[in-house]
Amino acid sequence: MMYEIIFYGRGGQGGVTAANILVHAALYQKLYGQGFPFFGAERRGAPVMAFARISDKPIVRHGMFYEADILVILDHKLIDIGATKKVYVRDNGYVIVNMPSDYEIDYGKFNILGKARFYGVNAKKIALENKLVVAGWPVVNTSMLGALSKATKIISVENIMKAIKSYFGGRVGEANAKAAFQAYNETPLIREVNM
């Protein structure tokens, strides 16, 4: 089994850090992991992609990919501007969206290669509640890792939290782990789409 994951967000939301923490969590789960970023314009607020691979065997594949098993969207507004049309979600894939509870997903803004399950969580609200704000921006990455754990069951939320605490340490690690656990408990399946 090999899962390829794309984190799609904006500079400052922590997508690159999320990919790195996910790889750490995979190691705790006795899996193999690989994570790396892609930056366009390196500035806060610009669209940013980060990539991760999780496998039960050593990973020999390298490089970016635009067809993923799991698409994690850290900013729902990327859907509105059509940015999600730049990537593909494989059959039986997952799409996990940071979004307000009243947001209506436009499924036509996605390239789904078969069936996909859409999950949503208000990671911005969770970040604000846990005071995870840097330079005025709610940092939603650890909440989205909790949501990813809930949706996919690939890596347990306990290992996600352990990796978060190890990565950040101290009170920051505790607050981020708490946000991940909260998101895990607040992430419902929104819809299964077949295209």
mmCIF file of C-alpha atoms in Angstrom:
data_model
loop_
_atom_site.group_PDB
_atom_site.id
_atom_site.type_symbol
_atom_site.label_atom_id
_atom_site.label_comp_id
_atom_site.label_asym_id
_atom_site.label_seq_id
_atom_site.Cartn_x
_atom_site.Cartn_y
_atom_site.Cartn_z
ATOM 1 C CA MET A 1 0.000 0.000 0.000
ATOM 2 C CA MET A 2 1.197 3.476 -0.852
ATOM 3 C CA TYR A 3 -0.702 6.704 -0.308
ATOM 4 C CA GLU A 4 0.270 9.927 -2.039
ATOM 5 C CA ILE A 5 -0.978 13.043 -0.272
ATOM 6 C CA ILE A 6 -1.123 16.675 -1.395
ATOM 7 C CA PHE A 7 -1.479 19.481 1.140
ATOM 8 C CA TYR A 8 -2.822 22.524 -0.702
ATOM 9 C CA GLY A 9 -2.935 25.772 1.213
ATOM 10 C CA ARG A 10 -1.475 29.239 1.493
ATOM 11 C CA GLY A 11 1.877 30.383 2.791
ATOM 12 C CA GLY A 12 1.611 30.750 6.562
ATOM 13 C CA GLN A 13 -0.985 28.017 7.111
ATOM 14 C CA GLY A 14 1.607 25.318 7.797
ATOM 15 C CA GLY A 15 1.112 22.908 4.887
ATOM 16 C CA VAL A 16 4.812 22.104 4.617
ATOM 17 C CA THR A 17 5.043 21.496 8.360
ATOM 18 C CA ALA A 18 1.949 19.263 8.143
ATOM 19 C CA ALA A 19 3.644 17.062 5.536
ATOM 20 C CA ASN A 20 6.738 16.767 7.729
ATOM 21 C CA ILE A 21 4.732 15.928 10.863
ATOM 22 C CA LEU A 22 2.718 13.338 8.928
ATOM 23 C CA VAL A 23 5.963 11.591 7.968
ATOM 24 C CA HIS A 24 7.039 11.560 11.646
ATOM 25 C CA ALA A 25 3.643 10.093 12.598
ATOM 26 C CA ALA A 26 4.032 7.414 9.909
ATOM 27 C CA LEU A 27 7.314 6.349 11.502
ATOM 28 C CA TYR A 28 5.573 5.967 14.872
ATOM 29 C CA GLN A 29 3.009 3.789 13.067
ATOM 30 C CA LYS A 30 5.868 1.587 11.733
ATOM 31 C CA LEU A 31 5.290 2.866 8.189
ATOM 32 C CA TYR A 32 7.625 4.602 5.747
ATOM 33 C CA GLY A 33 7.166 8.260 4.882
ATOM 34 C CA GLN A 34 8.471 10.956 2.600
ATOM 35 C CA GLY A 35 7.547 14.637 2.604
ATOM 36 C CA PHE A 36 8.646 17.669 0.602
ATOM 37 C CA PRO A 37 7.353 21.139 -0.356
ATOM 38 C CA PHE A 38 6.804 23.050 -3.571
ATOM 39 C CA PHE A 39 6.914 26.820 -3.371
ATOM 40 C CA GLY A 40 5.814 29.188 -6.094
ATOM 41 C CA ALA A 41 5.976 32.771 -4.941
ATOM 42 C CA GLU A 42 7.400 32.444 -1.437
ATOM 43 C CA ARG A 43 5.181 34.846 0.454
ATOM 44 C CA ARG A 44 2.530 34.660 3.100
ATOM 45 C CA GLY A 45 -0.859 34.046 1.519
ATOM 46 C CA ALA A 46 0.429 32.679 -1.804
ATOM 47 C CA PRO A 47 -0.780 29.189 -2.792
ATOM 48 C CA VAL A 48 1.614 26.502 -1.540
ATOM 49 C CA MET A 49 1.662 22.756 -2.093
ATOM 50 C CA ALA A 50 3.386 20.146 0.017
ATOM 51 C CA PHE A 51 3.611 16.477 -0.797
ATOM 52 C CA ALA A 52 3.835 13.317 1.280
ATOM 53 C CA ARG A 53 3.991 9.619 0.631
ATOM 54 C CA ILE A 54 3.111 6.973 3.205
ATOM 55 C CA SER A 55 3.796 3.296 2.542
ATOM 56 C CA ASP A 56 4.230 -0.039 4.253
ATOM 57 C CA LYS A 57 7.362 -0.617 2.130
ATOM 58 C CA PRO A 58 10.447 1.540 1.487
ATOM 59 C CA ILE A 59 9.593 4.391 -0.882
ATOM 60 C CA VAL A 60 11.743 4.486 -4.011
ATOM 61 C CA ARG A 61 9.585 6.928 -5.956
ATOM 62 C CA HIS A 62 10.676 10.578 -5.769
ATOM 63 C CA GLY A 63 9.454 13.895 -7.105
ATOM 64 C CA MET A 64 6.237 15.839 -7.198
ATOM 65 C CA PHE A 65 2.908 14.423 -8.319
ATOM 66 C CA TYR A 66 -0.412 15.948 -9.247
ATOM 67 C CA GLU A 67 -2.562 12.842 -8.882
ATOM 68 C CA ALA A 68 -3.119 11.932 -5.238
ATOM 69 C CA ASP A 69 -4.974 9.490 -3.045
ATOM 70 C CA ILE A 70 -5.592 12.202 -0.443
ATOM 71 C CA LEU A 71 -6.054 15.927 -1.035
ATOM 72 C CA VAL A 72 -5.937 18.121 2.071
ATOM 73 C CA ILE A 73 -7.176 21.674 1.442
ATOM 74 C CA LEU A 74 -6.102 24.122 4.130
ATOM 75 C CA ASP A 75 -8.101 27.046 2.669
ATOM 76 C CA HIS A 76 -11.555 26.470 1.158
ATOM 77 C CA LYS A 77 -11.164 29.652 -0.914
ATOM 78 C CA LEU A 78 -8.703 27.751 -3.122
ATOM 79 C CA ILE A 79 -11.738 25.765 -4.291
ATOM 80 C CA ASP A 80 -13.618 28.967 -5.136
ATOM 81 C CA ILE A 81 -10.805 30.267 -7.378
ATOM 82 C CA GLY A 82 -10.504 26.927 -9.185
ATOM 83 C CA ALA A 83 -7.019 26.092 -7.886
ATOM 84 C CA THR A 84 -8.157 22.552 -7.086
ATOM 85 C CA LYS A 85 -8.519 21.870 -10.826
ATOM 86 C CA LYS A 86 -4.702 21.688 -10.994
ATOM 87 C CA VAL A 87 -4.637 18.315 -9.231
ATOM 88 C CA TYR A 88 -6.424 14.969 -9.509
ATOM 89 C CA VAL A 89 -7.887 12.722 -6.832
ATOM 90 C CA ARG A 90 -7.628 9.011 -7.571
ATOM 91 C CA ASP A 91 -10.514 6.574 -7.414
ATOM 92 C CA ASN A 92 -11.437 5.770 -3.794
ATOM 93 C CA GLY A 93 -9.584 8.885 -2.686
ATOM 94 C CA TYR A 94 -10.216 11.399 0.054
ATOM 95 C CA VAL A 95 -10.669 15.171 0.037
ATOM 96 C CA ILE A 96 -10.404 16.887 3.423
ATOM 97 C CA VAL A 97 -11.370 20.566 3.515
ATOM 98 C CA ASN A 98 -10.854 23.295 6.111
ATOM 99 C CA MET A 99 -14.163 25.148 5.835
ATOM 100 C CA PRO A 100 -16.846 26.912 7.839
ATOM 101 C CA SER A 101 -19.828 24.712 8.685
ATOM 102 C CA ASP A 102 -22.122 26.602 6.289
ATOM 103 C CA TYR A 103 -19.784 26.350 3.279
ATOM 104 C CA GLU A 104 -21.173 24.556 0.214
ATOM 105 C CA ILE A 105 -18.501 22.658 -1.706
ATOM 106 C CA ASP A 106 -18.689 22.987 -5.500
ATOM 107 C CA TYR A 107 -17.747 19.428 -6.486
ATOM 108 C CA GLY A 108 -17.373 20.536 -10.113
ATOM 109 C CA LYS A 109 -14.176 22.357 -9.105
ATOM 110 C CA PHE A 110 -12.398 19.017 -8.552
ATOM 111 C CA ASN A 111 -10.877 16.418 -10.855
ATOM 112 C CA ILE A 112 -12.082 13.159 -9.329
ATOM 113 C CA LEU A 113 -10.999 9.991 -11.134
ATOM 114 C CA GLY A 114 -13.892 7.839 -9.951
ATOM 115 C CA LYS A 115 -15.174 7.914 -6.381
ATOM 116 C CA ALA A 116 -14.010 10.165 -3.545
ATOM 117 C CA ARG A 117 -15.116 10.857 0.011
ATOM 118 C CA PHE A 118 -15.265 14.493 1.108
ATOM 119 C CA TYR A 119 -14.717 15.437 4.748
ATOM 120 C CA GLY A 120 -14.932 18.912 6.265
ATOM 121 C CA VAL A 121 -13.714 20.540 9.445
ATOM 122 C CA ASN A 122 -13.602 24.119 10.667
ATOM 123 C CA ALA A 123 -9.868 24.079 11.355
ATOM 124 C CA LYS A 124 -9.727 27.882 11.479
ATOM 125 C CA LYS A 125 -12.178 27.912 14.392
ATOM 126 C CA ILE A 126 -10.227 25.179 16.166
ATOM 127 C CA ALA A 127 -6.930 27.046 15.657
ATOM 128 C CA LEU A 128 -8.442 30.239 17.091
ATOM 129 C CA GLU A 129 -9.924 28.384 20.079
ATOM 130 C CA ASN A 130 -6.501 26.915 20.838
ATOM 131 C CA LYS A 131 -4.701 30.254 20.267
ATOM 132 C CA LEU A 132 -2.710 28.862 17.336
ATOM 133 C CA VAL A 133 -2.163 32.171 15.576
ATOM 134 C CA VAL A 134 1.100 33.383 14.046
ATOM 135 C CA ALA A 135 1.421 36.939 12.692
ATOM 136 C CA GLY A 136 -2.381 37.247 12.728
ATOM 137 C CA TRP A 137 -2.957 34.032 10.758
ATOM 138 C CA PRO A 138 -4.716 30.993 12.292
ATOM 139 C CA VAL A 139 -2.365 28.046 11.756
ATOM 140 C CA VAL A 140 -4.611 25.164 10.717
ATOM 141 C CA ASN A 141 -2.083 22.459 9.825
ATOM 142 C CA THR A 142 -2.238 20.335 12.971
ATOM 143 C CA SER A 143 -6.034 20.456 13.007
ATOM 144 C CA MET A 144 -6.015 19.190 9.431
ATOM 145 C CA LEU A 145 -3.761 16.298 10.452
ATOM 146 C CA GLY A 146 -6.358 15.293 13.030
ATOM 147 C CA ALA A 147 -9.024 15.481 10.317
ATOM 148 C CA LEU A 148 -6.855 13.380 7.987
ATOM 149 C CA SER A 149 -6.533 10.723 10.683
ATOM 150 C CA LYS A 150 -10.316 10.623 11.166
ATOM 151 C CA ALA A 151 -11.096 10.456 7.444
ATOM 152 C CA THR A 152 -8.513 7.932 6.281
ATOM 153 C CA LYS A 153 -7.639 5.841 9.389
ATOM 154 C CA ILE A 154 -4.141 5.376 7.857
ATOM 155 C CA ILE A 155 -2.392 6.845 10.891
ATOM 156 C CA SER A 156 -3.937 6.885 14.351
ATOM 157 C CA VAL A 157 -4.716 10.206 16.003
ATOM 158 C CA GLU A 158 -2.519 9.088 18.909
ATOM 159 C CA ASN A 159 0.508 8.839 16.608
ATOM 160 C CA ILE A 160 -0.409 12.162 14.973
ATOM 161 C CA MET A 161 -0.499 13.785 18.422
ATOM 162 C CA LYS A 162 2.756 12.104 19.458
ATOM 163 C CA ALA A 163 4.483 13.405 16.307
ATOM 164 C CA ILE A 164 3.100 16.920 16.880
ATOM 165 C CA LYS A 165 4.358 16.991 20.462
ATOM 166 C CA SER A 166 7.765 15.729 19.368
ATOM 167 C CA TYR A 167 7.979 18.242 16.500
ATOM 168 C CA PHE A 168 7.044 21.355 18.497
ATOM 169 C CA GLY A 169 7.727 20.398 22.100
ATOM 170 C CA GLY A 170 6.453 22.115 25.251
ATOM 171 C CA ARG A 171 3.230 24.102 25.476
ATOM 172 C CA VAL A 172 3.146 24.741 21.712
ATOM 173 C CA GLY A 173 3.227 21.007 21.082
ATOM 174 C CA GLU A 174 0.498 20.382 23.648
ATOM 175 C CA ALA A 175 -1.769 23.077 22.138
ATOM 176 C CA ASN A 176 -1.284 21.748 18.611
ATOM 177 C CA ALA A 177 -1.886 18.148 19.704
ATOM 178 C CA LYS A 178 -5.084 19.266 21.431
ATOM 179 C CA ALA A 179 -6.201 20.985 18.202
ATOM 180 C CA ALA A 180 -5.521 17.802 16.226
ATOM 181 C CA PHE A 181 -7.592 15.731 18.641
ATOM 182 C CA GLN A 182 -10.418 18.277 18.588
ATOM 183 C CA ALA A 183 -10.441 18.242 14.776
ATOM 184 C CA TYR A 184 -10.433 14.428 14.803
ATOM 185 C CA ASN A 185 -13.650 14.548 16.827
ATOM 186 C CA GLU A 186 -15.235 17.296 14.701
ATOM 187 C CA THR A 187 -14.633 15.907 11.189
ATOM 188 C CA PRO A 188 -17.706 14.403 9.521
ATOM 189 C CA LEU A 189 -18.084 12.759 6.140
ATOM 190 C CA ILE A 190 -19.859 15.359 4.025
ATOM 191 C CA ARG A 191 -20.500 13.431 0.857
ATOM 192 C CA GLU A 192 -19.295 10.568 -1.296
ATOM 193 C CA VAL A 193 -18.907 11.732 -4.886
ATOM 194 C CA ASN A 194 -18.747 9.511 -7.966
ATOM 195 C CA MET A 195 -17.602 11.214 -11.144
#
